[in-house]
Coordinates of N, CA and C in Angstrom, one line a residue:
X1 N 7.8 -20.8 18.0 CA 8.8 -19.8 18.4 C 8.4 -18.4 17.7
X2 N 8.4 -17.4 18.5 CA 7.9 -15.9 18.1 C 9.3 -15.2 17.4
X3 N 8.7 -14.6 16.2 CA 9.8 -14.0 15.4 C 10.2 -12.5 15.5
X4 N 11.0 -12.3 15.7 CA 11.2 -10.8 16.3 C 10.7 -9.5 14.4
X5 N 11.0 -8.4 14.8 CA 10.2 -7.9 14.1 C 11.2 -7.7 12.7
X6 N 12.3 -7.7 13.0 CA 13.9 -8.0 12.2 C 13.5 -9.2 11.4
X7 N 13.1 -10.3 11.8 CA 13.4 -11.7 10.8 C 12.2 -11.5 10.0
X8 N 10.8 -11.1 10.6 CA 9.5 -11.0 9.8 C 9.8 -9.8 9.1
X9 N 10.7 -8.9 8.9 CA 10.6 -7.9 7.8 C 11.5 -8.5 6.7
X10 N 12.8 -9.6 7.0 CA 13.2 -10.2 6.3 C 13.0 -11.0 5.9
X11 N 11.9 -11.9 6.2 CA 11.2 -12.6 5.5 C 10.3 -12.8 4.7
X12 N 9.5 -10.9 5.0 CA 8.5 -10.6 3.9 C 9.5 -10.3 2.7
X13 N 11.0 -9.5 2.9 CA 11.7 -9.2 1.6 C 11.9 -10.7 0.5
X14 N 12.2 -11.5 1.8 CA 12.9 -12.5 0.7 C 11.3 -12.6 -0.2
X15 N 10.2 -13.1 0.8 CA 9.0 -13.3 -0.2 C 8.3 -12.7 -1.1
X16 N 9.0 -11.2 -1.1 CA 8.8 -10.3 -2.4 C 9.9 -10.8 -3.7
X17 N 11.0 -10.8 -3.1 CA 11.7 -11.1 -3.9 C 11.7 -12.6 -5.1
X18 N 11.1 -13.5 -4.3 CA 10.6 -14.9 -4.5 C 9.8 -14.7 -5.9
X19 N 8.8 -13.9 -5.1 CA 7.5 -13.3 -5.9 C 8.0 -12.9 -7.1
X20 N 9.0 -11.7 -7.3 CA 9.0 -11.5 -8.6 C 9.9 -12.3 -9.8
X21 N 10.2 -13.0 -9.1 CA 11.2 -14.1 -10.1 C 10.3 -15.0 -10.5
X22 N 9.5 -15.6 -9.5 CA 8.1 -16.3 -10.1 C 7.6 -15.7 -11.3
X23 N 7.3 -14.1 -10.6 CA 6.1 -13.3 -11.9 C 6.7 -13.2 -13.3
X24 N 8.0 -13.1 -12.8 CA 9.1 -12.6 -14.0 C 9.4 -13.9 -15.2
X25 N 8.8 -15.0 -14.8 CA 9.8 -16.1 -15.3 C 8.8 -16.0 -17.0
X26 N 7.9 -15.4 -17.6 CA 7.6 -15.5 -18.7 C 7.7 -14.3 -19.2
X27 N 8.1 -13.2 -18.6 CA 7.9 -12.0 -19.0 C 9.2 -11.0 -18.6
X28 N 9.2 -9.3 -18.1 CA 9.9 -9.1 -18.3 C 10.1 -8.1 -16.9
X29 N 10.7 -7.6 -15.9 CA 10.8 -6.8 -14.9 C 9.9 -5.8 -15.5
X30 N 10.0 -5.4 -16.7 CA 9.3 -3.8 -17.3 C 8.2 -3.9 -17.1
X31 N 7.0 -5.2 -17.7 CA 6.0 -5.8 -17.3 C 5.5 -5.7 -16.1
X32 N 6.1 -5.7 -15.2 CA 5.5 -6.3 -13.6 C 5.3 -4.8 -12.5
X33 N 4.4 -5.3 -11.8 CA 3.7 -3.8 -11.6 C 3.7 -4.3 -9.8
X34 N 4.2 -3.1 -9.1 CA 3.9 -3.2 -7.5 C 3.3 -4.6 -7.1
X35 N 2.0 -3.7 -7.4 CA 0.1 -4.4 -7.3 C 0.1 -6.1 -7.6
X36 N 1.0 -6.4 -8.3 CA 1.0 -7.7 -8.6 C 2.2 -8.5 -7.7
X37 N 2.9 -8.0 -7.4 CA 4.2 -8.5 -6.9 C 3.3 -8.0 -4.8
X38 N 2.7 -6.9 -4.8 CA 2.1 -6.9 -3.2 C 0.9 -8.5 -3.4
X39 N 0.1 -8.5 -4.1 CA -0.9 -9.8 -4.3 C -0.4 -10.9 -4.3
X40 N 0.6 -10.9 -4.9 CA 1.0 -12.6 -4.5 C 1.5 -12.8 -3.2
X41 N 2.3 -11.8 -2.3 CA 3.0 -12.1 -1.5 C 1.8 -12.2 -0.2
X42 N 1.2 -11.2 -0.6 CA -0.4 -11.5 0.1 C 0.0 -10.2 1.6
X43 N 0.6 -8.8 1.0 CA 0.7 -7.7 1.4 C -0.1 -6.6 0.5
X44 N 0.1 -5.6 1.9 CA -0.6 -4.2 0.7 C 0.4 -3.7 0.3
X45 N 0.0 -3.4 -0.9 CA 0.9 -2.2 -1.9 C 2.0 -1.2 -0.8
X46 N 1.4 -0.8 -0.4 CA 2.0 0.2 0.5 C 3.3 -0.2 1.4
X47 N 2.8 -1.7 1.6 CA 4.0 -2.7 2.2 C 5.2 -3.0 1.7
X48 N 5.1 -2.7 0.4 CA 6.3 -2.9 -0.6 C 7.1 -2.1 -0.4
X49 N 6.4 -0.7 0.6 CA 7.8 0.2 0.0 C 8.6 0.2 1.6
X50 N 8.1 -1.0 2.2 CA 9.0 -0.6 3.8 C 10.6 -1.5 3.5
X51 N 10.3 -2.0 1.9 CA 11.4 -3.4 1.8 C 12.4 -2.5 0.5
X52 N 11.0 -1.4 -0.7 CA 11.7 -1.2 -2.1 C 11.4 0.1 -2.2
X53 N 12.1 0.9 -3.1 CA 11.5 2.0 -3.4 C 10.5 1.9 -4.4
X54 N 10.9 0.8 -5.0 CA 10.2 0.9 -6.4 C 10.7 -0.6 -7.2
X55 N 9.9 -1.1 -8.4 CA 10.2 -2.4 -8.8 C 11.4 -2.1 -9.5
X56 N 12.1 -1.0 -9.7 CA 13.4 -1.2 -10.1 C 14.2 -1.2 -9.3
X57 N 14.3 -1.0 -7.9 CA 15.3 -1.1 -7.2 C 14.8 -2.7 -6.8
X58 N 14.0 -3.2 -6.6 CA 13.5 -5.0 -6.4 C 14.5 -5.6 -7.8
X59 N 14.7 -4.8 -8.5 CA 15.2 -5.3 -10.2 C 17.1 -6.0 -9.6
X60 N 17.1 -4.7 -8.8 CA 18.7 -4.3 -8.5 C 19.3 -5.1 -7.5
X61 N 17.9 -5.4 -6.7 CA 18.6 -6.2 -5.4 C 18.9 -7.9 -5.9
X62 N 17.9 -7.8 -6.8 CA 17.9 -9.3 -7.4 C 19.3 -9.6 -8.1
X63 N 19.6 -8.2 -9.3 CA 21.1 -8.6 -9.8 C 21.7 -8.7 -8.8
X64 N 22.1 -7.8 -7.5 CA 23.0 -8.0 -7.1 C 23.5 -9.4 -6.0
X65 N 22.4 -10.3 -5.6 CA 22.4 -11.1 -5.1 C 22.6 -12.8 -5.9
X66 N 22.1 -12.4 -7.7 CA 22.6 -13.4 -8.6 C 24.1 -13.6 -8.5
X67 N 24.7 -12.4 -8.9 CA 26.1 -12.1 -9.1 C 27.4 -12.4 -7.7
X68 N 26.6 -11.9 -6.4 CA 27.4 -12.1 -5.8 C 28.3 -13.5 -5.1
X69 N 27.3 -14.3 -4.6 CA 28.1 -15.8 -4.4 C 28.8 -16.3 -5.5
X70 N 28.4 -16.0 -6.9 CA 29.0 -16.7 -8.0 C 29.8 -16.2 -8.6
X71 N 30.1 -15.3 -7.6 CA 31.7 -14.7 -8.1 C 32.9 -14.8 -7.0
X72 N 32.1 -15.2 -6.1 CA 33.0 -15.4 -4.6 C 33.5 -17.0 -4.9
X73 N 32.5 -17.8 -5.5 CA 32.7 -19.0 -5.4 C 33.5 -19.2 -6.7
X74 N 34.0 -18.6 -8.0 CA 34.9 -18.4 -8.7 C 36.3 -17.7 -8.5
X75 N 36.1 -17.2 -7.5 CA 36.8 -16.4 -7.0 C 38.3 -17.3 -6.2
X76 N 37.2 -18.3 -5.4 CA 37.5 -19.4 -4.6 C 38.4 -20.2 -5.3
X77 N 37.6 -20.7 -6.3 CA 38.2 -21.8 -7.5 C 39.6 -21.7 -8.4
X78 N 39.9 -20.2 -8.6 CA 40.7 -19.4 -9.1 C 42.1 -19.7 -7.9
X79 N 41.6 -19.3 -6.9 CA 42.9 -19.4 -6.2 C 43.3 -20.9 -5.4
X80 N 42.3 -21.9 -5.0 CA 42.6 -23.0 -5.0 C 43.0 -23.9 -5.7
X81 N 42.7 -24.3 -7.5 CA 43.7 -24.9 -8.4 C 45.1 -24.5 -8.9
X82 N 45.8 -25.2 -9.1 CA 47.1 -25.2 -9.8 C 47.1 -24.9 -11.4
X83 N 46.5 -26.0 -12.0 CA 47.0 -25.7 -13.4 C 45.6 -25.2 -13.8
X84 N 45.9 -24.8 -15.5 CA 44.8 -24.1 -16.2 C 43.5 -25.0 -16.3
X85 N 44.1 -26.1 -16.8 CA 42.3 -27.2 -17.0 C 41.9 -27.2 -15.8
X86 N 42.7 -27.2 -14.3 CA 42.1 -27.6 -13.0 C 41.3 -26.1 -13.2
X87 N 41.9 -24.8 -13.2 CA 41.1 -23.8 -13.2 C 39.7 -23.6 -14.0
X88 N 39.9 -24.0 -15.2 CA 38.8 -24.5 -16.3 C 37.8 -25.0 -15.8
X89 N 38.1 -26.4 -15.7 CA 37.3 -27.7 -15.1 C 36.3 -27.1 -13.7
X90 N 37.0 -26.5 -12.9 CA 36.4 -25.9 -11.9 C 35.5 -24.4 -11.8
X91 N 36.0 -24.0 -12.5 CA 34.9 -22.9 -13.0 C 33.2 -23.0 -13.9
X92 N 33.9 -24.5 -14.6 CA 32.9 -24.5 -15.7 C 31.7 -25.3 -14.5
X93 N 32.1 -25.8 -13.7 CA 31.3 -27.0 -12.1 C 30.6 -26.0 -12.1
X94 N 31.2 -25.0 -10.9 CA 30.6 -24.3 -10.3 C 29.9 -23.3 -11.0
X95 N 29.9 -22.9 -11.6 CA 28.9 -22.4 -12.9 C 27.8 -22.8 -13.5
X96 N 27.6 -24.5 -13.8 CA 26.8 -25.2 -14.3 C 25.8 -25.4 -12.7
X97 N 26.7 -25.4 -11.1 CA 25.9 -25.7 -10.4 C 25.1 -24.9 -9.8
X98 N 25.9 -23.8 -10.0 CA 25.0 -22.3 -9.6 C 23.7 -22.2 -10.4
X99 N 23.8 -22.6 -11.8 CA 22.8 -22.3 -12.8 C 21.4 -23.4 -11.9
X100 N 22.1 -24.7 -11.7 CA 21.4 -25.0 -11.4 C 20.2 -24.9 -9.7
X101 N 21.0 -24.3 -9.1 CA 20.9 -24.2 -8.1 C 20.1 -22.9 -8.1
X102 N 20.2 -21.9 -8.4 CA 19.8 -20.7 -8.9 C 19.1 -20.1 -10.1
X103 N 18.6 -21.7 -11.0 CA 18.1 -21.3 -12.3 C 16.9 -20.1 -12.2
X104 N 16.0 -19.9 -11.4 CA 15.0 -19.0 -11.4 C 16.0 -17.3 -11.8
X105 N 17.0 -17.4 -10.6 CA 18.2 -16.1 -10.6 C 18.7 -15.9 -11.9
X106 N 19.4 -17.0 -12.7 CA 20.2 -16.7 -13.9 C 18.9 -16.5 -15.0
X107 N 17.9 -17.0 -14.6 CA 16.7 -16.7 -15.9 C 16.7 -15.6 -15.8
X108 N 16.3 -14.8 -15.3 CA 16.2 -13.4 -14.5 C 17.2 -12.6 -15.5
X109 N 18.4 -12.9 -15.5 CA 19.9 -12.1 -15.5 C 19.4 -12.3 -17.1
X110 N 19.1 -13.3 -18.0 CA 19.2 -13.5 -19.0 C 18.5 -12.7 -19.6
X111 N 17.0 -12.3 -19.7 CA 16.2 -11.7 -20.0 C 16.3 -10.6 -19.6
X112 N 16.6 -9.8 -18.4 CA 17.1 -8.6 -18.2 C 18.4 -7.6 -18.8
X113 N 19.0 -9.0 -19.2 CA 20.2 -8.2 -19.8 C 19.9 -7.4 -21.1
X114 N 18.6 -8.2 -21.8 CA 18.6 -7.3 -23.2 C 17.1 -6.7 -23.0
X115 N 16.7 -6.9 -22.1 CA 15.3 -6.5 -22.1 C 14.6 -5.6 -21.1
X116 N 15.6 -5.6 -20.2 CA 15.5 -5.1 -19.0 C 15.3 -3.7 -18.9
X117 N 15.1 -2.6 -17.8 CA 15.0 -1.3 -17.1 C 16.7 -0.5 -17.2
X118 N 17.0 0.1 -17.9 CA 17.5 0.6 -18.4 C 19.1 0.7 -16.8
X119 N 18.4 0.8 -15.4 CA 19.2 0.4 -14.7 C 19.9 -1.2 -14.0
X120 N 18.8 -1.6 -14.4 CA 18.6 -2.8 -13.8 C 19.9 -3.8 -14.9
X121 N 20.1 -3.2 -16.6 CA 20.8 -3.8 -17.8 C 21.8 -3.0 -17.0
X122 N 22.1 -1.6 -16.6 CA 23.1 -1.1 -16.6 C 24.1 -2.4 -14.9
X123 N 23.1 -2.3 -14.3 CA 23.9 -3.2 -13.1 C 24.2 -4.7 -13.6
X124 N 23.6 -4.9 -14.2 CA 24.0 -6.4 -14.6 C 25.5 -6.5 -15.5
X125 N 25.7 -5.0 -16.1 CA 26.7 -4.7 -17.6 C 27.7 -4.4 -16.0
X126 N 27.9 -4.0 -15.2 CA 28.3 -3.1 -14.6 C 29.3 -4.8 -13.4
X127 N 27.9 -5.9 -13.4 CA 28.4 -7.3 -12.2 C 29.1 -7.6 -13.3
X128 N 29.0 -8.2 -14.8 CA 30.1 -8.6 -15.6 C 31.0 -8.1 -15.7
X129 N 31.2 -6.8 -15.7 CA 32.7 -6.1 -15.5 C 33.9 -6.3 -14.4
X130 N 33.1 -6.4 -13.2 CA 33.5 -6.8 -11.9 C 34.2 -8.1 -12.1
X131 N 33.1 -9.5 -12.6 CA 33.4 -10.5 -12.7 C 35.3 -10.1 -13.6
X132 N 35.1 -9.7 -15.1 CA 35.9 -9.7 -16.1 C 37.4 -9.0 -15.0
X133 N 37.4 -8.0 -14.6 CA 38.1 -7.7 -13.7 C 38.7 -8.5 -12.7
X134 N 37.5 -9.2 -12.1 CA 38.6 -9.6 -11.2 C 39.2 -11.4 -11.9
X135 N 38.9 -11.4 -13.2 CA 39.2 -12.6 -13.5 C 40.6 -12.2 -14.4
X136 N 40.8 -10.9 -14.4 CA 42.3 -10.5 -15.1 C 43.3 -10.7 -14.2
X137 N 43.0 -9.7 -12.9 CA 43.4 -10.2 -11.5 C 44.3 -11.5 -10.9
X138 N 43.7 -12.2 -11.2 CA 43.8 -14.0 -11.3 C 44.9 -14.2 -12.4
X139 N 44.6 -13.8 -13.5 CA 44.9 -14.3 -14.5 C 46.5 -13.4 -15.0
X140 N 46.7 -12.7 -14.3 CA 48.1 -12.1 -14.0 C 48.7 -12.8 -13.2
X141 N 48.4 -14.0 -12.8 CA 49.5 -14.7 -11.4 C 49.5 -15.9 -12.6
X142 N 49.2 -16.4 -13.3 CA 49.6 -17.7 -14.0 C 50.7 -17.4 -14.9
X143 N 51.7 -18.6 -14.9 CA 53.0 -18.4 -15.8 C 52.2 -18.3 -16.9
X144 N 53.3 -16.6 -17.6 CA 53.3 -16.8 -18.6 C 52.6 -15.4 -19.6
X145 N 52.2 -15.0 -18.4 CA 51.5 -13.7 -18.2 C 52.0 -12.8 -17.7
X146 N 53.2 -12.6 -17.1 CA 53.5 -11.5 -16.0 C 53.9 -10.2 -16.9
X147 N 54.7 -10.5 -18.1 CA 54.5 -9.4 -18.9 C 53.5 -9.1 -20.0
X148 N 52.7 -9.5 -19.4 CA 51.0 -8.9 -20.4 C 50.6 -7.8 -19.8
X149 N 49.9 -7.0 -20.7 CA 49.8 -5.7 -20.3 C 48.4 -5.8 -19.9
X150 N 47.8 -4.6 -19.0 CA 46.8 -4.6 -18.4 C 45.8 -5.4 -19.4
X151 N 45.8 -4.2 -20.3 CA 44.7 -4.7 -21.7 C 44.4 -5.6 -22.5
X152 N 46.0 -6.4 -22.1 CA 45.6 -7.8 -22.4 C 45.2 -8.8 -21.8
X153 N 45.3 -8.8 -20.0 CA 44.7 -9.3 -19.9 C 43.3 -9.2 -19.8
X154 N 43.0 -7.7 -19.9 CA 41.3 -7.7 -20.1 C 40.6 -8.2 -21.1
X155 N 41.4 -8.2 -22.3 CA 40.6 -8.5 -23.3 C 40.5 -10.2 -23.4
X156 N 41.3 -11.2 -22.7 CA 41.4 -12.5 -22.4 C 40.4 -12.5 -21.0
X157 N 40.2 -12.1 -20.6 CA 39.4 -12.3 -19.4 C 37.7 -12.3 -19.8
X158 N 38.2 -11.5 -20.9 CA 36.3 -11.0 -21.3 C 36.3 -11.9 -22.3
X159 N 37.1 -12.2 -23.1 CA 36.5 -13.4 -24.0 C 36.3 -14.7 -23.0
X160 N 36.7 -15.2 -21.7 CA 36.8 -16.0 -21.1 C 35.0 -15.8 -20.4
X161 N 34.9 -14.4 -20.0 CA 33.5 -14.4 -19.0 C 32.2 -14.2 -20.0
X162 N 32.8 -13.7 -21.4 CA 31.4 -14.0 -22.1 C 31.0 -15.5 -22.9
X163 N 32.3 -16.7 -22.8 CA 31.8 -17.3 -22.7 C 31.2 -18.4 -21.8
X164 N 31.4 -18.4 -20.2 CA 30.6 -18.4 -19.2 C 29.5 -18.1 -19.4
X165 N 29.2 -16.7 -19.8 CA 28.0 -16.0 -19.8 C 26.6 -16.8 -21.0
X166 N 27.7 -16.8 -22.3 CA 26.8 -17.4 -23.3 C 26.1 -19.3 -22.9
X167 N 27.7 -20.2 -21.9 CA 27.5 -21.3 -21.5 C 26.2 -21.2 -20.5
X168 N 26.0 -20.3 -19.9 CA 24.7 -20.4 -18.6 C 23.5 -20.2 -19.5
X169 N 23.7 -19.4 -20.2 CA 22.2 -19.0 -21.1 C 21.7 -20.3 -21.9
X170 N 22.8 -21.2 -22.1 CA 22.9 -22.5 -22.9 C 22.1 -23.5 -22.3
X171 N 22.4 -23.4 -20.8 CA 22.3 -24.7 -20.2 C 20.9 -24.6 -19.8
X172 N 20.3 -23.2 -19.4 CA 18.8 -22.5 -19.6 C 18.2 -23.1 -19.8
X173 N 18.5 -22.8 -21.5 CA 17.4 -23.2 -22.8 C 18.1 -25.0 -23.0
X174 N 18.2 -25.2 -22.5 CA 18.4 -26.7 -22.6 C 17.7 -27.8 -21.4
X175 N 17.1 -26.9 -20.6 CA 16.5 -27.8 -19.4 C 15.8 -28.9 -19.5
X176 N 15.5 -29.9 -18.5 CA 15.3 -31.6 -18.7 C 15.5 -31.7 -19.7
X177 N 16.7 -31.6 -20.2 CA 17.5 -32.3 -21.4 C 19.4 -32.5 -20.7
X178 N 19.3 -33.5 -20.2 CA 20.4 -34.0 -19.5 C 21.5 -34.3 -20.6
X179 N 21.0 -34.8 -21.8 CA 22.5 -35.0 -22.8 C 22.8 -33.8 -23.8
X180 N 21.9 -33.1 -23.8 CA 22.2 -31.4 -24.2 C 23.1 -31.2 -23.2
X181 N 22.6 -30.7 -22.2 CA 23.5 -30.1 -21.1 C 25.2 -30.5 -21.0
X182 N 25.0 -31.8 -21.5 CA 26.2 -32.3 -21.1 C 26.8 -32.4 -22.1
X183 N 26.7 -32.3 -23.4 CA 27.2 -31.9 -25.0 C 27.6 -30.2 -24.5
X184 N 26.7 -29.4 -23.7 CA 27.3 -28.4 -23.7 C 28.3 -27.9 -22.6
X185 N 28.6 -28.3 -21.7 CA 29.5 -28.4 -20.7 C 30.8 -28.9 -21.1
X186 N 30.8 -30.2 -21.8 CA 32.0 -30.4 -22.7 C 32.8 -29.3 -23.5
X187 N 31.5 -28.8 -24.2 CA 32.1 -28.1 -25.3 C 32.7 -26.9 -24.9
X188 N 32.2 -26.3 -23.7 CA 32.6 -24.7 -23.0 C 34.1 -25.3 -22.2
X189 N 34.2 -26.3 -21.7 CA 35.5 -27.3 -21.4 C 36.8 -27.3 -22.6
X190 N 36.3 -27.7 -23.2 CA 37.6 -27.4 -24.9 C 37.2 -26.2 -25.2
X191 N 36.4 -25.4 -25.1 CA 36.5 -24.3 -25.5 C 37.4 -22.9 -24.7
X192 N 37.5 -23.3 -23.6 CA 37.6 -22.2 -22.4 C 39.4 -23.0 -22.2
X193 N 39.7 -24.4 -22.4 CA 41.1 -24.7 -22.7 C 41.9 -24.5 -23.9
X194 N 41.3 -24.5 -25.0 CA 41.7 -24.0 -26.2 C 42.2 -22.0 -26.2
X195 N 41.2 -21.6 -25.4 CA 41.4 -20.2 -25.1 C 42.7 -20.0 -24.8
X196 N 42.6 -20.4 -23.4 CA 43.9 -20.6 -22.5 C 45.4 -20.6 -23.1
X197 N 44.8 -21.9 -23.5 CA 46.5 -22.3 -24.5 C 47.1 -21.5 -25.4
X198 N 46.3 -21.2 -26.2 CA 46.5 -20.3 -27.1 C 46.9 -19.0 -26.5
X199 N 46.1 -18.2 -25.4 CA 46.8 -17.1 -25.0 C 48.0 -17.3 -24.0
X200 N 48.1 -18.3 -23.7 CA 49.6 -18.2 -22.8 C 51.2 -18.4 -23.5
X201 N 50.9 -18.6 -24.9 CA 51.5 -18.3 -25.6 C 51.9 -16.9 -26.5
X202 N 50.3 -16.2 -26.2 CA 50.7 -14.7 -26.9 C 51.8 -14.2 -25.9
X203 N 52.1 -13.1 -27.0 CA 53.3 -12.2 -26.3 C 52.9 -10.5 -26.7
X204 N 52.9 -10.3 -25.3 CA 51.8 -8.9 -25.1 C 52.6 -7.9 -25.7
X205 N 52.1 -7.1 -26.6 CA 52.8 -5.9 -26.8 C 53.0 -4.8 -25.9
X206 N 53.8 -4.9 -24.5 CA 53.7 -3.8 -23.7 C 54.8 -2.6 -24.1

């Protein structure tokens, strides 16, 4: 079947894109050069720029495509459960399966966040806020909260998405290690319910 000239230009993107997650997996976006990211895909240089402007904007497209299903699909989870552990329990799934489903993508996010192109850190600092936000959002509809002040629930939403954040980097550095993984998925489980509890008991100073 002949591919029109639309799916072969999207096809070479995804395969740049492929390409630098590959290149990137020992090293660092800062590291990686056009020239190497056109050679593997088995394009000329000059081809790179019909898809990027440049390997930082290849940096950008990559956060932005980590971050987005895995916030739609929390997003989901949020509004489909009833109580807090159901919310818990279901966040911490789809998290662990994203990671796995997408480990090349969260390796990426990991290493970029402190090491990264000064834009590429800034959009990543920029998807966690979005996440933290829209997880305040949410988190103003459960009893118990309706008189919490904005700021409170931001500041419970961010202690909630950095530990998400720290749980994915966990499960990373824990790979073909199945009873690691699962010592740590427990532990972000009591940890992310213990949160809970404890704040739906504070009383916000509005």
């Amino acid at each position: 079947m002949t591919q029109t000239r639309v799916e072969r230009k999207e096809r070479t993107r995804r395969a740049i894109l492929d390409a630098a997650l590959e290149l990137c997996e020992d090293s660092s976006l800062v590291a990686l050069s056009l020239r190497q990211v056109a050679k593997e895909v088995g394009i000329v240089p000059t081809g790179f720029y019909r898809h990027f402007d440049s390997i930082e904007s290849l940096g950008l497209s990559l956060v932005d495509e980590s971050f987005a299903s895995l916030r739609a699909l929390l997003r989901d989870v949020r509004r489909d459960q009833g109580s807090t552990t159901d919310i818990v329990d279901g966040s911490v799934s789809i998290l662990v399966d994203h990671v796995h489903r997408q480990r090349s993508h969260f390796a990426f996010i990991a290493r970029e966040r402190t090491a990264g192109q000064p834009a590429v850190r800034e959009a990543i600092r920029h998807e966690i806020e979005l996440c933290e936000r829209e997880l305040a959002t949410d988190l103003a509809r459960l009893p118990g909260t309706t008189d919490w002040s904005p700021e409170d629930l931001r500041i419970l939403s961010g202690l909630i998405v950095s530990a998400m954040v720290a749980v994915a980097e966990e499960i990373l550095a824990a790979a073909q290690r199945p009873e690691a993984e699962k010592q740590i998925v427990e532990k972000a489980r009591t940890q992310l319910r213990m949160v809970l509890v404890g704040a739906l008991n504070w009383r916000s100073r509005t």
